[in-house]
Amino acid sequence: MNTQKVFKTKFLLILLIGIMALSVIPMAVFAEGNYEARIGSTSFSTLEDAFTYAQSQGGNVKVELLTDATVAVADLFSTYNGITLTGGNITLDLNGHTVDGANAAGNGTDKSSVFFVSGNSSLTITDSIGGGRIAKTCNDMPAITVGGNAALTIESGEIESKVGAGIVVKGGTLTVEGGKIIGYYAGINVNGGTLKVTGDADIYGKYSNAVLIESGSAQLSGGTYTTNEPKLH
């Protein structure tokens, strides 16, 4: 047999085996390296894109974080607001990852949060693996703001603002069933709306109350509350 033909045959055989091997590898193996979030079997390049899609669907939608994500990034010439919800019933599974609001600087006070839950929207935050967190690391704004008739539920995960309150409630309802909320000032600042704390939630205010109630109402039937301020103990 011609040596060149033998070589070509072996090469084609090896190539075919390689293609067949790749075909049985789940696409998720590749997808998680290139995408930040997933809804069902659909993956999204950014968490913002996933939330835009989720709000357009209506009904109950679960967004799963696939890797650490940064939102609301600003440079010297322009600003980008955090993720704003105006409708939908969405669950975000942090899945052991971090949503980072570093360098965030929105055009409006509320929208400077990593998440601004407004209108009639509903957002539930959970962490199925552990170690997941939402962090705001710059400017004097909370990690999450709740307003309008919106509903925010914290089931698990960590919410932290290194320079403001962990969560600010200006309207709607915040329900904390678990997880940890950390604020540079208050852990939670209630300035309208309703706060409900149950279960084993851990709420910490570094230089103010763990929960600061300026207006609105609060129902505290669970949770642990701590602060560094001696006069507030």
CSV table of C-alpha atoms in Angstrom, one decimal:
chain,number,residue,atom,x,y,z
A,1,MET,CA,0.0,0.0,0.0
A,2,ASN,CA,1.2,3.5,-0.8
A,3,THR,CA,2.8,5.0,2.3
A,4,GLN,CA,1.2,8.4,1.7
A,5,LYS,CA,-2.2,6.9,1.5
A,6,VAL,CA,-1.6,5.0,4.8
A,7,PHE,CA,-0.6,8.3,6.5
A,8,LYS,CA,-3.6,10.1,5.2
A,9,THR,CA,-5.9,7.3,6.4
A,10,LYS,CA,-4.5,7.3,9.9
A,11,PHE,CA,-4.7,11.1,10.1
A,12,LEU,CA,-8.3,11.1,9.0
A,13,LEU,CA,-9.1,8.4,11.5
A,14,ILE,CA,-7.4,10.3,14.4
A,15,LEU,CA,-9.3,13.5,13.4
A,16,LEU,CA,-12.6,11.7,13.3
A,17,ILE,CA,-12.0,10.2,16.8
A,18,GLY,CA,-11.2,13.7,18.1
A,19,ILE,CA,-14.3,15.2,16.6
A,20,MET,CA,-16.4,12.3,18.1
A,21,ALA,CA,-14.9,12.8,21.5
A,22,LEU,CA,-15.6,16.6,21.5
A,23,SER,CA,-19.2,15.9,20.5
A,24,VAL,CA,-20.0,14.1,23.8
A,25,ILE,CA,-18.6,16.9,26.0
A,26,PRO,CA,-21.5,18.9,27.5
A,27,MET,CA,-21.7,22.4,26.1
A,28,ALA,CA,-21.9,23.7,29.7
A,29,VAL,CA,-18.3,22.8,30.1
A,30,PHE,CA,-17.4,25.5,27.6
A,31,ALA,CA,-20.3,27.8,28.4
A,32,GLU,CA,-19.4,28.5,32.0
A,33,GLY,CA,-16.1,29.9,30.9
A,34,ASN,CA,-17.6,32.4,28.6
A,35,TYR,CA,-20.9,33.4,30.2
A,36,GLU,CA,-21.8,35.1,33.4
A,37,ALA,CA,-25.4,33.8,33.9
A,38,ARG,CA,-27.9,31.2,32.8
A,39,ILE,CA,-31.7,31.0,32.6
A,40,GLY,CA,-32.7,27.4,32.0
A,41,SER,CA,-30.6,26.2,29.1
A,42,THR,CA,-29.9,29.7,27.8
A,43,SER,CA,-26.6,31.4,28.8
A,44,PHE,CA,-25.9,35.1,28.8
A,45,SER,CA,-22.6,37.0,28.3
A,46,THR,CA,-23.4,39.4,31.1
A,47,LEU,CA,-25.7,39.4,34.2
A,48,GLU,CA,-27.3,42.5,33.0
A,49,ASP,CA,-28.4,40.8,29.8
A,50,ALA,CA,-29.8,37.9,31.8
A,51,PHE,CA,-31.9,40.3,33.9
A,52,THR,CA,-33.2,42.2,30.8
A,53,TYR,CA,-34.3,38.9,29.3
A,54,ALA,CA,-35.8,37.7,32.6
A,55,GLN,CA,-37.9,40.8,32.9
A,56,SER,CA,-39.2,40.4,29.4
A,57,GLN,CA,-40.5,36.9,30.1
A,58,GLY,CA,-43.0,37.6,32.8
A,59,GLY,CA,-43.9,34.9,35.4
A,60,ASN,CA,-41.3,33.2,37.6
A,61,VAL,CA,-37.7,33.2,36.2
A,62,LYS,CA,-34.6,31.9,37.9
A,63,VAL,CA,-31.2,33.5,37.0
A,64,GLU,CA,-28.2,31.4,37.9
A,65,LEU,CA,-24.8,33.0,38.3
A,66,LEU,CA,-22.0,31.0,36.5
A,67,THR,CA,-19.0,33.1,37.5
A,68,ASP,CA,-18.1,36.3,39.4
A,69,ALA,CA,-19.7,39.4,37.7
A,70,THR,CA,-19.1,43.1,37.8
A,71,VAL,CA,-22.0,45.5,37.1
A,72,ALA,CA,-22.5,49.3,37.0
A,73,VAL,CA,-18.9,50.1,36.1
A,74,ALA,CA,-18.0,53.7,35.6
A,75,ASP,CA,-15.0,55.4,33.9
A,76,LEU,CA,-13.8,59.0,33.8
A,77,PHE,CA,-16.2,59.9,31.0
A,78,SER,CA,-19.4,58.0,31.6
A,79,THR,CA,-21.5,56.1,34.2
A,80,TYR,CA,-23.5,52.9,34.0
A,81,ASN,CA,-26.4,52.3,36.4
A,82,GLY,CA,-26.7,49.0,38.3
A,83,ILE,CA,-29.3,46.4,37.4
A,84,THR,CA,-32.7,48.0,37.6
A,85,LEU,CA,-35.8,45.9,38.0
A,86,THR,CA,-39.2,47.3,37.2
A,87,GLY,CA,-41.2,44.1,36.7
A,88,GLY,CA,-41.1,40.3,36.9
A,89,ASN,CA,-40.7,37.8,39.6
A,90,ILE,CA,-37.0,36.8,39.5
A,91,THR,CA,-34.8,34.6,41.7
A,92,LEU,CA,-31.1,35.1,41.6
A,93,ASP,CA,-29.0,32.1,42.7
A,94,LEU,CA,-25.5,33.5,43.5
A,95,ASN,CA,-24.3,29.9,43.2
A,96,GLY,CA,-21.2,30.6,45.3
A,97,HIS,CA,-20.1,33.6,43.2
A,98,THR,CA,-19.8,37.4,43.7
A,99,VAL,CA,-21.7,40.3,42.1
A,100,ASP,CA,-19.3,43.2,42.4
A,101,GLY,CA,-20.4,46.8,42.2
A,102,ALA,CA,-16.9,48.2,42.3
A,103,ASN,CA,-16.5,51.6,40.6
A,104,ALA,CA,-20.3,51.9,40.4
A,105,ALA,CA,-21.7,55.5,40.0
A,106,GLY,CA,-25.2,55.8,38.8
A,107,ASN,CA,-26.9,58.9,37.4
A,108,GLY,CA,-29.5,58.9,40.2
A,109,THR,CA,-29.3,58.2,43.9
A,110,ASP,CA,-31.3,55.0,43.8
A,111,LYS,CA,-29.7,53.7,40.7
A,112,SER,CA,-26.3,53.9,42.2
A,113,SER,CA,-27.0,50.6,44.0
A,114,VAL,CA,-25.8,47.3,42.5
A,115,PHE,CA,-29.5,46.3,42.3
A,116,PHE,CA,-32.4,48.8,42.3
A,117,VAL,CA,-35.6,46.8,42.9
A,118,SER,CA,-38.5,49.1,41.9
A,119,GLY,CA,-42.0,49.3,40.4
A,120,ASN,CA,-44.0,46.1,40.9
A,121,SER,CA,-40.9,43.8,40.6
A,122,SER,CA,-40.0,40.9,42.9
A,123,LEU,CA,-36.4,39.7,43.5
A,124,THR,CA,-35.4,36.8,45.6
A,125,ILE,CA,-31.7,36.3,46.4
A,126,THR,CA,-30.4,32.9,47.3
A,127,ASP,CA,-27.1,31.0,47.3
A,128,SER,CA,-27.3,27.3,46.7
A,129,ILE,CA,-23.6,26.6,47.2
A,130,GLY,CA,-22.5,29.0,49.8
A,131,GLY,CA,-19.9,31.9,49.7
A,132,GLY,CA,-22.0,33.9,47.3
A,133,ARG,CA,-22.2,37.7,47.8
A,134,ILE,CA,-23.3,41.0,46.4
A,135,ALA,CA,-20.8,43.7,47.3
A,136,LYS,CA,-20.8,47.5,46.8
A,137,THR,CA,-17.2,48.7,47.2
A,138,CYS,CA,-17.3,52.4,46.3
A,139,ASN,CA,-19.3,55.6,46.8
A,140,ASP,CA,-21.8,56.3,49.6
A,141,MET,CA,-24.6,54.1,48.3
A,142,PRO,CA,-26.2,50.8,49.4
A,143,ALA,CA,-25.7,47.4,47.7
A,144,ILE,CA,-29.4,47.1,47.1
A,145,THR,CA,-32.3,49.7,47.1
A,146,VAL,CA,-36.0,48.7,47.3
A,147,GLY,CA,-38.6,51.2,46.2
A,148,GLY,CA,-42.1,51.6,44.8
A,149,ASN,CA,-44.3,48.5,45.4
A,150,ALA,CA,-41.4,46.1,44.9
A,151,ALA,CA,-40.5,43.1,47.0
A,152,LEU,CA,-37.0,41.9,47.9
A,153,THR,CA,-36.4,38.6,49.7
A,154,ILE,CA,-33.0,37.5,51.0
A,155,GLU,CA,-32.9,33.8,51.6
A,156,SER,CA,-29.2,33.3,51.8
A,157,GLY,CA,-25.9,34.8,50.6
A,158,GLU,CA,-24.1,37.9,51.8
A,159,ILE,CA,-25.0,41.5,51.0
A,160,GLU,CA,-22.4,44.2,51.8
A,161,SER,CA,-21.8,47.9,51.2
A,162,LYS,CA,-18.3,49.0,52.3
A,163,VAL,CA,-19.3,52.7,52.1
A,164,GLY,CA,-23.0,52.8,52.7
A,165,ALA,CA,-26.0,50.9,54.2
A,166,GLY,CA,-26.2,47.3,53.1
A,167,ILE,CA,-29.8,47.6,52.0
A,168,VAL,CA,-32.0,50.7,51.9
A,169,VAL,CA,-35.8,50.4,51.9
A,170,LYS,CA,-37.6,53.4,50.4
A,171,GLY,CA,-40.9,51.6,49.6
A,172,GLY,CA,-42.2,48.1,49.0
A,173,THR,CA,-41.2,45.2,51.3
A,174,LEU,CA,-37.9,43.7,52.3
A,175,THR,CA,-38.1,40.2,53.8
A,176,VAL,CA,-34.9,38.8,55.3
A,177,GLU,CA,-35.1,35.1,56.0
A,178,GLY,CA,-31.4,34.3,56.2
A,179,GLY,CA,-28.0,35.2,55.0
A,180,LYS,CA,-25.8,38.1,56.2
A,181,ILE,CA,-26.3,41.9,55.6
A,182,ILE,CA,-23.3,44.2,56.3
A,183,GLY,CA,-23.3,48.0,56.1
A,184,TYR,CA,-20.5,50.5,56.6
A,185,TYR,CA,-23.2,52.5,58.4
A,186,ALA,CA,-26.5,50.7,59.0
A,187,GLY,CA,-26.9,47.1,57.9
A,188,ILE,CA,-30.5,48.0,56.8
A,189,ASN,CA,-31.9,51.5,56.5
A,190,VAL,CA,-35.7,51.7,56.5
A,191,ASN,CA,-36.9,55.0,55.1
A,192,GLY,CA,-40.3,53.9,53.9
A,193,GLY,CA,-42.0,50.6,53.2
A,194,THR,CA,-41.8,47.5,55.3
A,195,LEU,CA,-39.0,45.4,56.7
A,196,LYS,CA,-39.6,41.8,57.9
A,197,VAL,CA,-36.8,39.8,59.5
A,198,THR,CA,-37.2,36.1,60.4
A,199,GLY,CA,-35.0,33.0,60.7
A,200,ASP,CA,-31.3,33.2,61.3
A,201,ALA,CA,-30.4,36.3,59.4
A,202,ASP,CA,-27.2,38.1,60.6
A,203,ILE,CA,-27.4,41.9,60.3
A,204,TYR,CA,-24.4,44.1,61.0
A,205,GLY,CA,-24.0,47.9,61.0
A,206,LYS,CA,-20.4,49.1,61.5
A,207,TYR,CA,-20.9,52.7,62.4
A,208,SER,CA,-24.7,52.9,62.9
A,209,ASN,CA,-27.6,50.7,64.0
A,210,ALA,CA,-27.8,47.2,62.6
A,211,VAL,CA,-31.3,48.3,61.6
A,212,LEU,CA,-32.0,52.0,61.3
A,213,ILE,CA,-35.7,52.9,61.0
A,214,GLU,CA,-36.4,56.5,59.9
A,215,SER,CA,-39.9,55.9,58.6
A,216,GLY,CA,-42.0,53.0,57.5
A,217,SER,CA,-42.4,49.8,59.6
A,218,ALA,CA,-40.4,46.8,60.8
A,219,GLN,CA,-41.4,43.4,62.0
A,220,LEU,CA,-38.4,41.7,63.7
A,221,SER,CA,-39.2,38.1,64.7
A,222,GLY,CA,-35.8,36.6,64.2
A,223,GLY,CA,-32.2,37.5,63.2
A,224,THR,CA,-29.0,38.6,65.0
A,225,TYR,CA,-28.1,42.3,65.2
A,226,THR,CA,-24.6,43.7,65.9
A,227,THR,CA,-22.8,47.0,65.6
A,228,ASN,CA,-19.3,48.4,66.4
A,229,GLU,CA,-20.8,51.5,68.0
A,230,PRO,CA,-20.7,51.1,71.8
A,231,LYS,CA,-23.5,53.6,72.4
A,232,LEU,CA,-25.8,51.4,70.2
A,233,HIS,CA,-25.3,48.1,72.0
